[in-house]
Amino acid sequence: MLTNADLESSHQKIVIDSMKTYHQSQQEKYKRERGQAQEVRTETPPSYGGGSIRISGDKKPDSNEENF
């Protein structure tokens, strides 16, 4: 027989697990985006000076999103 306390504790665990999973997926997404940005930067010819500036500009909205 389950008591209310048992139900509450199992519910909290589920919430915490889903939060962890969400956070991990966000980290994976962030790493993937950073990895892609670095790849683009290495493929960019040195004569094209705007490459790294444009990429660092693209990253700023992402870091703001993660703060909210």
CHARMM-style PDB file with segment names, atoms N, HN, CA, C and O in Angstrom:
ATOM      1  N   MET     1       0.849  -1.208   0.000  1.00  0.00      PROA
ATOM      2  CA  MET     1       0.000   0.000   0.000  1.00  0.00      PROA
ATOM      3  C   MET     1       0.885   1.259   0.000  1.00  0.00      PROA
ATOM      4  O   MET     1       1.785   1.401   0.827  1.00  0.00      PROA
ATOM      5  N   LEU     2       0.615   2.138  -0.917  1.00  0.00      PROA
ATOM      6  HN  LEU     2      -0.117   2.023  -1.590  1.00  0.00      PROA
ATOM      7  CA  LEU     2       1.398   3.369  -0.990  1.00  0.00      PROA
ATOM      8  C   LEU     2       0.765   4.452  -0.127  1.00  0.00      PROA
ATOM      9  O   LEU     2      -0.446   4.664  -0.175  1.00  0.00      PROA
ATOM     10  N   THR     3       1.574   5.124   0.649  1.00  0.00      PROA
ATOM     11  HN  THR     3       2.558   4.952   0.689  1.00  0.00      PROA
ATOM     12  CA  THR     3       1.085   6.278   1.409  1.00  0.00      PROA
ATOM     13  C   THR     3       1.320   7.542   0.591  1.00  0.00      PROA
ATOM     14  O   THR     3       1.999   7.515  -0.435  1.00  0.00      PROA
ATOM     15  N   ASN     4       0.749   8.652   1.060  1.00  0.00      PROA
ATOM     16  HN  ASN     4       0.197   8.674   1.894  1.00  0.00      PROA
ATOM     17  CA  ASN     4       0.966   9.918   0.368  1.00  0.00      PROA
ATOM     18  C   ASN     4       2.443  10.288   0.334  1.00  0.00      PROA
ATOM     19  O   ASN     4       2.932  10.818  -0.663  1.00  0.00      PROA
ATOM     20  N   ALA     5       3.156  10.008   1.430  1.00  0.00      PROA
ATOM     21  HN  ALA     5       2.759   9.577   2.241  1.00  0.00      PROA
ATOM     22  CA  ALA     5       4.583  10.333   1.481  1.00  0.00      PROA
ATOM     23  C   ALA     5       5.347   9.582   0.396  1.00  0.00      PROA
ATOM     24  O   ALA     5       6.229  10.145  -0.254  1.00  0.00      PROA
ATOM     25  N   ASP     6       5.005   8.300   0.202  1.00  0.00      PROA
ATOM     26  HN  ASP     6       4.289   7.843   0.729  1.00  0.00      PROA
ATOM     27  CA  ASP     6       5.671   7.526  -0.842  1.00  0.00      PROA
ATOM     28  C   ASP     6       5.414   8.136  -2.222  1.00  0.00      PROA
ATOM     29  O   ASP     6       6.325   8.258  -3.040  1.00  0.00      PROA
ATOM     30  N   LEU     7       4.173   8.511  -2.459  1.00  0.00      PROA
ATOM     31  HN  LEU     7       3.433   8.412  -1.794  1.00  0.00      PROA
ATOM     32  CA  LEU     7       3.840   9.105  -3.748  1.00  0.00      PROA
ATOM     33  C   LEU     7       4.591  10.418  -3.947  1.00  0.00      PROA
ATOM     34  O   LEU     7       5.102  10.685  -5.035  1.00  0.00      PROA
ATOM     35  N   GLU     8       4.656  11.224  -2.917  1.00  0.00      PROA
ATOM     36  HN  GLU     8       4.241  11.008  -2.034  1.00  0.00      PROA
ATOM     37  CA  GLU     8       5.345  12.508  -3.045  1.00  0.00      PROA
ATOM     38  C   GLU     8       6.819  12.320  -3.355  1.00  0.00      PROA
ATOM     39  O   GLU     8       7.355  12.976  -4.247  1.00  0.00      PROA
ATOM     40  N   SER     9       7.479  11.427  -2.624  1.00  0.00      PROA
ATOM     41  HN  SER     9       7.043  10.894  -1.899  1.00  0.00      PROA
ATOM     42  CA  SER     9       8.917  11.259  -2.830  1.00  0.00      PROA
ATOM     43  C   SER     9       9.203  10.736  -4.238  1.00  0.00      PROA
ATOM     44  O   SER     9      10.158  11.175  -4.878  1.00  0.00      PROA
ATOM     45  N   SER    10       8.384   9.805  -4.721  1.00  0.00      PROA
ATOM     46  HN  SER    10       7.608   9.449  -4.200  1.00  0.00      PROA
ATOM     47  CA  SER    10       8.630   9.284  -6.064  1.00  0.00      PROA
ATOM     48  C   SER    10       8.349  10.372  -7.100  1.00  0.00      PROA
ATOM     49  O   SER    10       9.039  10.449  -8.116  1.00  0.00      PROA
ATOM     50  N   HSD    11       7.359  11.201  -6.856  1.00  0.00      PROA
ATOM     51  HN  HSD    11       6.799  11.139  -6.031  1.00  0.00      PROA
ATOM     52  CA  HSD    11       7.062  12.288  -7.792  1.00  0.00      PROA
ATOM     53  C   HSD    11       8.223  13.281  -7.839  1.00  0.00      PROA
ATOM     54  O   HSD    11       8.628  13.711  -8.919  1.00  0.00      PROA
ATOM     55  N   GLN    12       8.758  13.646  -6.675  1.00  0.00      PROA
ATOM     56  HN  GLN    12       8.429  13.297  -5.798  1.00  0.00      PROA
ATOM     57  CA  GLN    12       9.893  14.570  -6.652  1.00  0.00      PROA
ATOM     58  C   GLN    12      11.074  13.990  -7.417  1.00  0.00      PROA
ATOM     59  O   GLN    12      11.751  14.708  -8.154  1.00  0.00      PROA
ATOM     60  N   LYS    13      11.323  12.710  -7.248  1.00  0.00      PROA
ATOM     61  HN  LYS    13      10.774  12.127  -6.650  1.00  0.00      PROA
ATOM     62  CA  LYS    13      12.447  12.080  -7.951  1.00  0.00      PROA
ATOM     63  C   LYS    13      12.254  12.195  -9.463  1.00  0.00      PROA
ATOM     64  O   LYS    13      13.202  12.470 -10.198  1.00  0.00      PROA
ATOM     65  N   ILE    14      11.025  11.982  -9.918  1.00  0.00      PROA
ATOM     66  HN  ILE    14      10.254  11.758  -9.321  1.00  0.00      PROA
ATOM     67  CA  ILE    14      10.758  12.075 -11.354  1.00  0.00      PROA
ATOM     68  C   ILE    14      11.043  13.497 -11.846  1.00  0.00      PROA
ATOM     69  O   ILE    14      11.658  13.684 -12.896  1.00  0.00      PROA
ATOM     70  N   VAL    15      10.597  14.483 -11.092  1.00  0.00      PROA
ATOM     71  HN  VAL    15      10.097  14.331 -10.239  1.00  0.00      PROA
ATOM     72  CA  VAL    15      10.823  15.874 -11.494  1.00  0.00      PROA
ATOM     73  C   VAL    15      12.316  16.166 -11.563  1.00  0.00      PROA
ATOM     74  O   VAL    15      12.792  16.773 -12.522  1.00  0.00      PROA
ATOM     75  N   ILE    16      13.054  15.732 -10.540  1.00  0.00      PROA
ATOM     76  HN  ILE    16      12.667  15.239  -9.761  1.00  0.00      PROA
ATOM     77  CA  ILE    16      14.497  15.976 -10.519  1.00  0.00      PROA
ATOM     78  C   ILE    16      15.171  15.286 -11.703  1.00  0.00      PROA
ATOM     79  O   ILE    16      16.044  15.865 -12.349  1.00  0.00      PROA
ATOM     80  N   ASP    17      14.765  14.051 -11.984  1.00  0.00      PROA
ATOM     81  HN  ASP    17      14.055  13.580 -11.459  1.00  0.00      PROA
ATOM     82  CA  ASP    17      15.348  13.330 -13.117  1.00  0.00      PROA
ATOM     83  C   ASP    17      15.090  14.067 -14.427  1.00  0.00      PROA
ATOM     84  O   ASP    17      15.991  14.185 -15.257  1.00  0.00      PROA
ATOM     85  N   SER    18      13.878  14.559 -14.617  1.00  0.00      PROA
ATOM     86  HN  SER    18      13.147  14.462 -13.942  1.00  0.00      PROA
ATOM     87  CA  SER    18      13.572  15.250 -15.866  1.00  0.00      PROA
ATOM     88  C   SER    18      14.353  16.559 -15.960  1.00  0.00      PROA
ATOM     89  O   SER    18      14.769  16.956 -17.048  1.00  0.00      PROA
ATOM     90  N   MET    19      14.554  17.228 -14.828  1.00  0.00      PROA
ATOM     91  HN  MET    19      14.216  16.905 -13.944  1.00  0.00      PROA
ATOM     92  CA  MET    19      15.376  18.438 -14.832  1.00  0.00      PROA
ATOM     93  C   MET    19      16.815  18.102 -15.224  1.00  0.00      PROA
ATOM     94  O   MET    19      17.424  18.812 -16.024  1.00  0.00      PROA
ATOM     95  N   LYS    20      17.353  17.031 -14.665  1.00  0.00      PROA
ATOM     96  HN  LYS    20      16.858  16.454 -14.015  1.00  0.00      PROA
ATOM     97  CA  LYS    20      18.716  16.613 -15.020  1.00  0.00      PROA
ATOM     98  C   LYS    20      18.803  16.316 -16.512  1.00  0.00      PROA
ATOM     99  O   LYS    20      19.728  16.759 -17.192  1.00  0.00      PROA
ATOM    100  N   THR    21      17.832  15.565 -17.008  1.00  0.00      PROA
ATOM    101  HN  THR    21      17.080  15.205 -16.455  1.00  0.00      PROA
ATOM    102  CA  THR    21      17.843  15.205 -18.424  1.00  0.00      PROA
ATOM    103  C   THR    21      17.784  16.462 -19.283  1.00  0.00      PROA
ATOM    104  O   THR    21      18.502  16.567 -20.277  1.00  0.00      PROA
ATOM    105  N   TYR    22      16.931  17.419 -18.907  1.00  0.00      PROA
ATOM    106  HN  TYR    22      16.348  17.333 -18.099  1.00  0.00      PROA
ATOM    107  CA  TYR    22      16.820  18.667 -19.663  1.00  0.00      PROA
ATOM    108  C   TYR    22      18.146  19.407 -19.651  1.00  0.00      PROA
ATOM    109  O   TYR    22      18.606  19.886 -20.688  1.00  0.00      PROA
ATOM    110  N   HSD    23      18.768  19.501 -18.465  1.00  0.00      PROA
ATOM    111  HN  HSD    23      18.394  19.112 -17.623  1.00  0.00      PROA
ATOM    112  CA  HSD    23      20.033  20.217 -18.349  1.00  0.00      PROA
ATOM    113  C   HSD    23      21.108  19.549 -19.198  1.00  0.00      PROA
ATOM    114  O   HSD    23      21.888  20.227 -19.868  1.00  0.00      PROA
ATOM    115  N   GLN    24      21.147  18.222 -19.169  1.00  0.00      PROA
ATOM    116  HN  GLN    24      20.513  17.672 -18.625  1.00  0.00      PROA
ATOM    117  CA  GLN    24      22.141  17.500 -19.964  1.00  0.00      PROA
ATOM    118  C   GLN    24      21.923  17.749 -21.451  1.00  0.00      PROA
ATOM    119  O   GLN    24      22.881  17.942 -22.200  1.00  0.00      PROA
ATOM    120  N   SER    25      20.669  17.743 -21.875  1.00  0.00      PROA
ATOM    121  HN  SER    25      19.890  17.586 -21.267  1.00  0.00      PROA
ATOM    122  CA  SER    25      20.399  17.958 -23.294  1.00  0.00      PROA
ATOM    123  C   SER    25      20.794  19.382 -23.692  1.00  0.00      PROA
ATOM    124  O   SER    25      21.295  19.599 -24.795  1.00  0.00      PROA
ATOM    125  N   GLN    26      20.569  20.354 -22.800  1.00  0.00      PROA
ATOM    126  HN  GLN    26      20.161  20.177 -21.904  1.00  0.00      PROA
ATOM    127  CA  GLN    26      21.002  21.720 -23.074  1.00  0.00      PROA
ATOM    128  C   GLN    26      22.524  21.785 -23.203  1.00  0.00      PROA
ATOM    129  O   GLN    26      23.047  22.441 -24.104  1.00  0.00      PROA
ATOM    130  N   GLN    27      23.235  21.097 -22.295  1.00  0.00      PROA
ATOM    131  HN  GLN    27      22.810  20.564 -21.563  1.00  0.00      PROA
ATOM    132  CA  GLN    27      24.695  21.084 -22.369  1.00  0.00      PROA
ATOM    133  C   GLN    27      25.166  20.451 -23.674  1.00  0.00      PROA
ATOM    134  O   GLN    27      26.076  20.962 -24.326  1.00  0.00      PROA
ATOM    135  N   GLU    28      24.543  19.341 -24.049  1.00  0.00      PROA
ATOM    136  HN  GLU    28      23.803  18.926 -23.520  1.00  0.00      PROA
ATOM    137  CA  GLU    28      24.914  18.674 -25.301  1.00  0.00      PROA
ATOM    138  C   GLU    28      24.690  19.616 -26.482  1.00  0.00      PROA
ATOM    139  O   GLU    28      25.535  19.724 -27.370  1.00  0.00      PROA
ATOM    140  N   LYS    29      23.544  20.294 -26.482  1.00  0.00      PROA
ATOM    141  HN  LYS    29      22.857  20.206 -25.761  1.00  0.00      PROA
ATOM    142  CA  LYS    29      23.216  21.238 -27.552  1.00  0.00      PROA
ATOM    143  C   LYS    29      24.270  22.344 -27.606  1.00  0.00      PROA
ATOM    144  O   LYS    29      24.737  22.717 -28.682  1.00  0.00      PROA
ATOM    145  N   TYR    30      24.635  22.861 -26.438  1.00  0.00      PROA
ATOM    146  HN  TYR    30      24.255  22.559 -25.564  1.00  0.00      PROA
ATOM    147  CA  TYR    30      25.614  23.947 -26.372  1.00  0.00      PROA
ATOM    148  C   TYR    30      26.969  23.472 -26.885  1.00  0.00      PROA
ATOM    149  O   TYR    30      27.620  24.162 -27.670  1.00  0.00      PROA
ATOM    150  N   LYS    31      27.395  22.279 -26.434  1.00  0.00      PROA
ATOM    151  HN  LYS    31      26.867  21.718 -25.797  1.00  0.00      PROA
ATOM    152  CA  LYS    31      28.679  21.740 -26.897  1.00  0.00      PROA
ATOM    153  C   LYS    31      28.654  21.536 -28.406  1.00  0.00      PROA
ATOM    154  O   LYS    31      29.622  21.846 -29.100  1.00  0.00      PROA
ATOM    155  N   ARG    32      27.520  21.005 -28.914  1.00  0.00      PROA
ATOM    156  HN  ARG    32      26.734  20.753 -28.350  1.00  0.00      PROA
ATOM    157  CA  ARG    32      27.421  20.752 -30.341  1.00  0.00      PROA
ATOM    158  C   ARG    32      27.533  22.068 -31.113  1.00  0.00      PROA
ATOM    159  O   ARG    32      28.247  22.141 -32.113  1.00  0.00      PROA
ATOM    160  N   GLU    33      26.835  23.100 -30.655  1.00  0.00      PROA
ATOM    161  HN  GLU    33      26.255  23.041 -29.843  1.00  0.00      PROA
ATOM    162  CA  GLU    33      26.873  24.385 -31.355  1.00  0.00      PROA
ATOM    163  C   GLU    33      28.273  24.987 -31.305  1.00  0.00      PROA
ATOM    164  O   GLU    33      28.766  25.514 -32.302  1.00  0.00      PROA
ATOM    165  N   ARG    34      28.911  24.906 -30.134  1.00  0.00      PROA
ATOM    166  HN  ARG    34      28.511  24.478 -29.324  1.00  0.00      PROA
ATOM    167  CA  ARG    34      30.272  25.434 -30.024  1.00  0.00      PROA
ATOM    168  C   ARG    34      31.218  24.653 -30.927  1.00  0.00      PROA
ATOM    169  O   ARG    34      32.088  25.231 -31.578  1.00  0.00      PROA
ATOM    170  N   GLY    35      31.040  23.333 -30.959  1.00  0.00      PROA
ATOM    171  HN  GLY    35      30.334  22.864 -30.429  1.00  0.00      PROA
ATOM    172  CA  GLY    35      31.889  22.510 -31.825  1.00  0.00      PROA
ATOM    173  C   GLY    35      31.726  22.893 -33.289  1.00  0.00      PROA
ATOM    174  O   GLY    35      32.708  22.983 -34.026  1.00  0.00      PROA
ATOM    175  N   GLN    36      30.488  23.117 -33.709  1.00  0.00      PROA
ATOM    176  HN  GLN    36      29.690  23.043 -33.110  1.00  0.00      PROA
ATOM    177  CA  GLN    36      30.230  23.509 -35.088  1.00  0.00      PROA
ATOM    178  C   GLN    36      30.855  24.873 -35.369  1.00  0.00      PROA
ATOM    179  O   GLN    36      31.434  25.083 -36.435  1.00  0.00      PROA
ATOM    180  N   ALA    37      30.743  25.791 -34.426  1.00  0.00      PROA
ATOM    181  HN  ALA    37      30.273  25.621 -33.560  1.00  0.00      PROA
ATOM    182  CA  ALA    37      31.298  27.131 -34.620  1.00  0.00      PROA
ATOM    183  C   ALA    37      32.814  27.056 -34.774  1.00  0.00      PROA
ATOM    184  O   ALA    37      33.391  27.745 -35.614  1.00  0.00      PROA
ATOM    185  N   GLN    38      33.457  26.218 -33.960  1.00  0.00      PROA
ATOM    186  HN  GLN    38      32.988  25.658 -33.277  1.00  0.00      PROA
ATOM    187  CA  GLN    38      34.910  26.077 -34.058  1.00  0.00      PROA
ATOM    188  C   GLN    38      35.304  25.453 -35.394  1.00  0.00      PROA
ATOM    189  O   GLN    38      36.300  25.849 -36.000  1.00  0.00      PROA
ATOM    190  N   GLU    39      34.520  24.475 -35.850  1.00  0.00      PROA
ATOM    191  HN  GLU    39      33.711  24.154 -35.357  1.00  0.00      PROA
ATOM    192  CA  GLU    39      34.805  23.866 -37.149  1.00  0.00      PROA
ATOM    193  C   GLU    39      34.726  24.914 -38.256  1.00  0.00      PROA
ATOM    194  O   GLU    39      35.589  24.974 -39.132  1.00  0.00      PROA
ATOM    195  N   VAL    40      33.687  25.733 -38.207  1.00  0.00      PROA
ATOM    196  HN  VAL    40      32.985  25.684 -37.496  1.00  0.00      PROA
ATOM    197  CA  VAL    40      33.521  26.770 -39.223  1.00  0.00      PROA
ATOM    198  C   VAL    40      34.717  27.714 -39.196  1.00  0.00      PROA
ATOM    199  O   VAL    40      35.210  28.128 -40.246  1.00  0.00      PROA
ATOM    200  N   ARG    41      35.182  28.052 -38.003  1.00  0.00      PROA
ATOM    201  HN  ARG    41      34.782  27.715 -37.151  1.00  0.00      PROA
ATOM    202  CA  ARG    41      36.285  28.995 -37.875  1.00  0.00      PROA
ATOM    203  C   ARG    41      37.553  28.414 -38.494  1.00  0.00      PROA
ATOM    204  O   ARG    41      38.294  29.136 -39.161  1.00  0.00      PROA
ATOM    205  N   THR    42      37.820  27.112 -38.285  1.00  0.00      PROA
ATOM    206  HN  THR    42      37.218  26.525 -37.744  1.00  0.00      PROA
ATOM    207  CA  THR    42      39.043  26.521 -38.833  1.00  0.00      PROA
ATOM    208  C   THR    42      38.945  26.391 -40.350  1.00  0.00      PROA
ATOM    209  O   THR    42      39.959  26.467 -41.044  1.00  0.00      PROA
ATOM    210  N   GLU    43      37.725  26.194 -40.874  1.00  0.00      PROA
ATOM    211  HN  GLU    43      36.902  26.132 -40.310  1.00  0.00      PROA
ATOM    212  CA  GLU    43      37.570  26.059 -42.320  1.00  0.00      PROA
ATOM    213  C   GLU    43      37.637  27.419 -43.019  1.00  0.00      PROA
ATOM    214  O   GLU    43      37.866  27.484 -44.227  1.00  0.00      PROA
ATOM    215  N   THR    44      37.441  28.491 -42.272  1.00  0.00      PROA
ATOM    216  HN  THR    44      37.255  28.438 -41.291  1.00  0.00      PROA
ATOM    217  CA  THR    44      37.439  29.820 -42.872  1.00  0.00      PROA
ATOM    218  C   THR    44      38.859  30.201 -43.280  1.00  0.00      PROA
ATOM    219  O   THR    44      39.768  30.110 -42.456  1.00  0.00      PROA
ATOM    220  N   PRO    45      39.078  30.623 -44.522  1.00  0.00      PROA
ATOM    221  CA  PRO    45      40.428  31.036 -44.938  1.00  0.00      PROA
ATOM    222  C   PRO    45      40.900  32.250 -44.135  1.00  0.00      PROA
ATOM    223  O   PRO    45      40.083  33.097 -43.775  1.00  0.00      PROA
ATOM    224  N   PRO    46      42.200  32.351 -43.848  1.00  0.00      PROA
ATOM    225  CA  PRO    46      42.719  33.448 -43.014  1.00  0.00      PROA
ATOM    226  C   PRO    46      42.432  34.826 -43.612  1.00  0.00      PROA
ATOM    227  O   PRO    46      42.315  35.807 -42.878  1.00  0.00      PROA
ATOM    228  N   SER    47      42.319  34.904 -44.951  1.00  0.00      PROA
ATOM    229  HN  SER    47      42.414  34.106 -45.547  1.00  0.00      PROA
ATOM    230  CA  SER    47      42.104  36.200 -45.581  1.00  0.00      PROA
ATOM    231  C   SER    47      40.726  36.767 -45.234  1.00  0.00      PROA
ATOM    232  O   SER    47      40.501  37.974 -45.325  1.00  0.00      PROA
ATOM    233  N   TYR    48      39.802  35.879 -44.835  1.00  0.00      PROA
ATOM    234  HN  TYR    48      39.985  34.899 -44.761  1.00  0.00      PROA
ATOM    235  CA  TYR    48      38.451  36.337 -44.502  1.00  0.00      PROA
ATOM    236  C   TYR    48      38.403  36.701 -43.024  1.00  0.00      PROA
ATOM    237  O   TYR    48      38.165  35.842 -42.175  1.00  0.00      PROA
ATOM    238  N   GLY    49      38.627  37.971 -42.722  1.00  0.00      PROA
ATOM    239  HN  GLY    49      38.819  38.669 -43.412  1.00  0.00      PROA
ATOM    240  CA  GLY    49      38.775  38.399 -41.326  1.00  0.00      PROA
ATOM    241  C   GLY    49      37.468  38.412 -40.557  1.00  0.00      PROA
ATOM    242  O   GLY    49      37.492  38.342 -39.328  1.00  0.00      PROA
ATOM    243  N   GLY    50      36.319  38.501 -41.235  1.00  0.00      PROA
ATOM    244  HN  GLY    50      36.300  38.559 -42.234  1.00  0.00      PROA
ATOM    245  CA  GLY    50      35.051  38.640 -40.525  1.00  0.00      PROA
ATOM    246  C   GLY    50      34.548  37.349 -39.904  1.00  0.00      PROA
ATOM    247  O   GLY    50      33.571  37.373 -39.156  1.00  0.00      PROA
ATOM    248  N   GLY    51      35.179  36.240 -40.189  1.00  0.00      PROA
ATOM    249  HN  GLY    51      35.973  36.221 -40.797  1.00  0.00      PROA
ATOM    250  CA  GLY    51      34.659  34.943 -39.755  1.00  0.00      PROA
ATOM    251  C   GLY    51      34.505  34.827 -38.252  1.00  0.00      PROA
ATOM    252  O   GLY    51      33.414  34.538 -37.760  1.00  0.00      PROA
ATOM    253  N   SER    52      35.586  35.049 -37.514  1.00  0.00      PROA
ATOM    254  HN  SER    52      36.472  35.283 -37.913  1.00  0.00      PROA
ATOM    255  CA  SER    52      35.530  34.823 -36.066  1.00  0.00      PROA
ATOM    256  C   SER    52      34.622  35.859 -35.404  1.00  0.00      PROA
ATOM    257  O   SER    52      33.948  35.549 -34.421  1.00  0.00      PROA
ATOM    258  N   ILE    53      34.595  37.072 -35.924  1.00  0.00      PROA
ATOM    259  HN  ILE    53      35.142  37.325 -36.722  1.00  0.00      PROA
ATOM    260  CA  ILE    53      33.733  38.107 -35.332  1.00  0.00      PROA
ATOM    261  C   ILE    53      32.262  37.708 -35.485  1.00  0.00      PROA
ATOM    262  O   ILE    53      31.479  37.817 -34.542  1.00  0.00      PROA
ATOM    263  N   ARG    54      31.903  37.248 -36.673  1.00  0.00      PROA
ATOM    264  HN  ARG    54      32.540  37.159 -37.439  1.00  0.00      PROA
ATOM    265  CA  ARG    54      30.520  36.853 -36.923  1.00  0.00      PROA
ATOM    266  C   ARG    54      30.126  35.687 -36.016  1.00  0.00      PROA
ATOM    267  O   ARG    54      29.022  35.671 -35.473  1.00  0.00      PROA
ATOM    268  N   ILE    55      31.016  34.723 -35.850  1.00  0.00      PROA
ATOM    269  HN  ILE    55      31.913  34.736 -36.291  1.00  0.00      PROA
ATOM    270  CA  ILE    55      30.692  33.540 -35.044  1.00  0.00      PROA
ATOM    271  C   ILE    55      30.527  33.933 -33.577  1.00  0.00      PROA
ATOM    272  O   ILE    55      29.587  33.489 -32.918  1.00  0.00      PROA
ATOM    273  N   SER    56      31.440  34.767 -33.061  1.00  0.00      PROA
ATOM    274  HN  SER    56      32.204  35.128 -33.597  1.00  0.00      PROA
ATOM    275  CA  SER    56      31.316  35.166 -31.657  1.00  0.00      PROA
ATOM    276  C   SER    56      30.039  35.979 -31.463  1.00  0.00      PROA
ATOM    277  O   SER    56      29.430  35.923 -30.395  1.00  0.00      PROA
ATOM    278  N   GLY    57      29.629  36.727 -32.472  1.00  0.00      PROA
ATOM    279  HN  GLY    57      30.124  36.773 -33.340  1.00  0.00      PROA
ATOM    280  CA  GLY    57      28.364  37.450 -32.383  1.00  0.00      PROA
ATOM    281  C   GLY    57      27.179  36.496 -32.338  1.00  0.00      PROA
ATOM    282  O   GLY    57      26.203  36.745 -31.631  1.00  0.00      PROA
ATOM    283  N   ASP    58      27.264  35.400 -33.096  1.00  0.00      PROA
ATOM    284  HN  ASP    58      28.058  35.198 -33.670  1.00  0.00      PROA
ATOM    285  CA  ASP    58      26.183  34.410 -33.095  1.00  0.00      PROA
ATOM    286  C   ASP    58      26.049  33.726 -31.741  1.00  0.00      PROA
ATOM    287  O   ASP    58      24.958  33.301 -31.360  1.00  0.00      PROA
ATOM    288  N   LYS    59      27.160  33.619 -31.014  1.00  0.00      PROA
ATOM    289  HN  LYS    59      28.046  33.964 -31.323  1.00  0.00      PROA
ATOM    290  CA  LYS    59      27.119  32.888 -29.743  1.00  0.00      PROA
ATOM    291  C   LYS    59      26.401  33.681 -28.657  1.00  0.00      PROA
ATOM    292  O   LYS    59      25.840  33.081 -27.740  1.00  0.00      PROA
ATOM    293  N   LYS    60      26.399  34.998 -28.730  1.00  0.00      PROA
ATOM    294  HN  LYS    60      26.854  35.486 -29.475  1.00  0.00      PROA
ATOM    295  CA  LYS    60      25.865  35.804 -27.629  1.00  0.00      PROA
ATOM    296  C   LYS    60      24.394  35.511 -27.321  1.00  0.00      PROA
ATOM    297  O   LYS    60      24.062  35.353 -26.146  1.00  0.00      PROA
ATOM    298  N   PRO    61      23.503  35.431 -28.297  1.00  0.00      PROA
ATOM    299  CA  PRO    61      22.099  35.116 -27.967  1.00  0.00      PROA
ATOM    300  C   PRO    61      21.956  33.776 -27.256  1.00  0.00      PROA
ATOM    301  O   PRO    61      21.101  33.631 -26.382  1.00  0.00      PROA
ATOM    302  N   ASP    62      22.784  32.790 -27.620  1.00  0.00      PROA
ATOM    303  HN  ASP    62      23.478  32.908 -28.330  1.00  0.00      PROA
ATOM    304  CA  ASP    62      22.703  31.472 -26.984  1.00  0.00      PROA
ATOM    305  C   ASP    62      23.014  31.573 -25.492  1.00  0.00      PROA
ATOM    306  O   ASP    62      22.303  30.996 -24.670  1.00  0.00      PROA
ATOM    307  N   SER    63      24.082  32.310 -25.139  1.00  0.00      PROA
ATOM    308  HN  SER    63      24.660  32.779 -25.807  1.00  0.00      PROA
ATOM    309  CA  SER    63      24.440  32.402 -23.720  1.00  0.00      PROA
ATOM    310  C   SER    63      23.353  33.152 -22.952  1.00  0.00      PROA
ATOM    311  O   SER    63      23.106  32.856 -21.783  1.00  0.00      PROA
ATOM    312  N   ASN    64      22.701  34.122 -23.599  1.00  0.00      PROA
ATOM    313  HN  ASN    64      22.901  34.363 -24.548  1.00  0.00      PROA
ATOM    314  CA  ASN    64      21.602  34.816 -22.919  1.00  0.00      PROA
ATOM    315  C   ASN    64      20.431  33.878 -22.664  1.00  0.00      PROA
ATOM    316  O   ASN    64      19.820  33.922 -21.596  1.00  0.00      PROA
ATOM    317  N   GLU    65      20.116  33.034 -23.631  1.00  0.00      PROA
ATOM    318  HN  GLU    65      20.613  32.997 -24.498  1.00  0.00      PROA
ATOM    319  CA  GLU    65      19.010  32.090 -23.475  1.00  0.00      PROA
ATOM    320  C   GLU    65      19.229  31.180 -22.271  1.00  0.00      PROA
ATOM    321  O   GLU    65      18.295  30.906 -21.517  1.00  0.00      PROA
ATOM    322  N   GLU    66      20.473  30.710 -22.092  1.00  0.00      PROA
ATOM    323  HN  GLU    66      21.231  30.932 -22.705  1.00  0.00      PROA
ATOM    324  CA  GLU    66      20.734  29.753 -21.016  1.00  0.00      PROA
ATOM    325  C   GLU    66      20.632  30.414 -19.651  1.00  0.00      PROA
ATOM    326  O   GLU    66      20.440  29.727 -18.648  1.00  0.00      PROA
ATOM    327  N   ASN    67      20.756  31.742 -19.596  1.00  0.00      PROA
ATOM    328  HN  ASN    67      20.911  32.300 -20.411  1.00  0.00      PROA
ATOM    329  CA  ASN    67      20.662  32.422 -18.300  1.00  0.00      PROA
ATOM    330  C   ASN    67      19.227  32.539 -17.810  1.00  0.00      PROA
ATOM    331  O   ASN    67      18.995  32.671 -16.609  1.00  0.00      PROA
ATOM    332  N   PHE    68      18.258  32.492 -18.723  1.00  0.00      PROA
ATOM    333  HN  PHE    68      18.446  32.385 -19.699  1.00  0.00      PROA
ATOM    334  CA  PHE    68      16.865  32.688 -18.318  1.00  0.00      PROA
ATOM    335  C   PHE    68      16.307  31.458 -17.645  1.00  0.00      PROA
ATOM    336  OT1 PHE    68      15.145  31.449 -17.240  1.00  0.00      PROA
TER     337      PHE     68
END
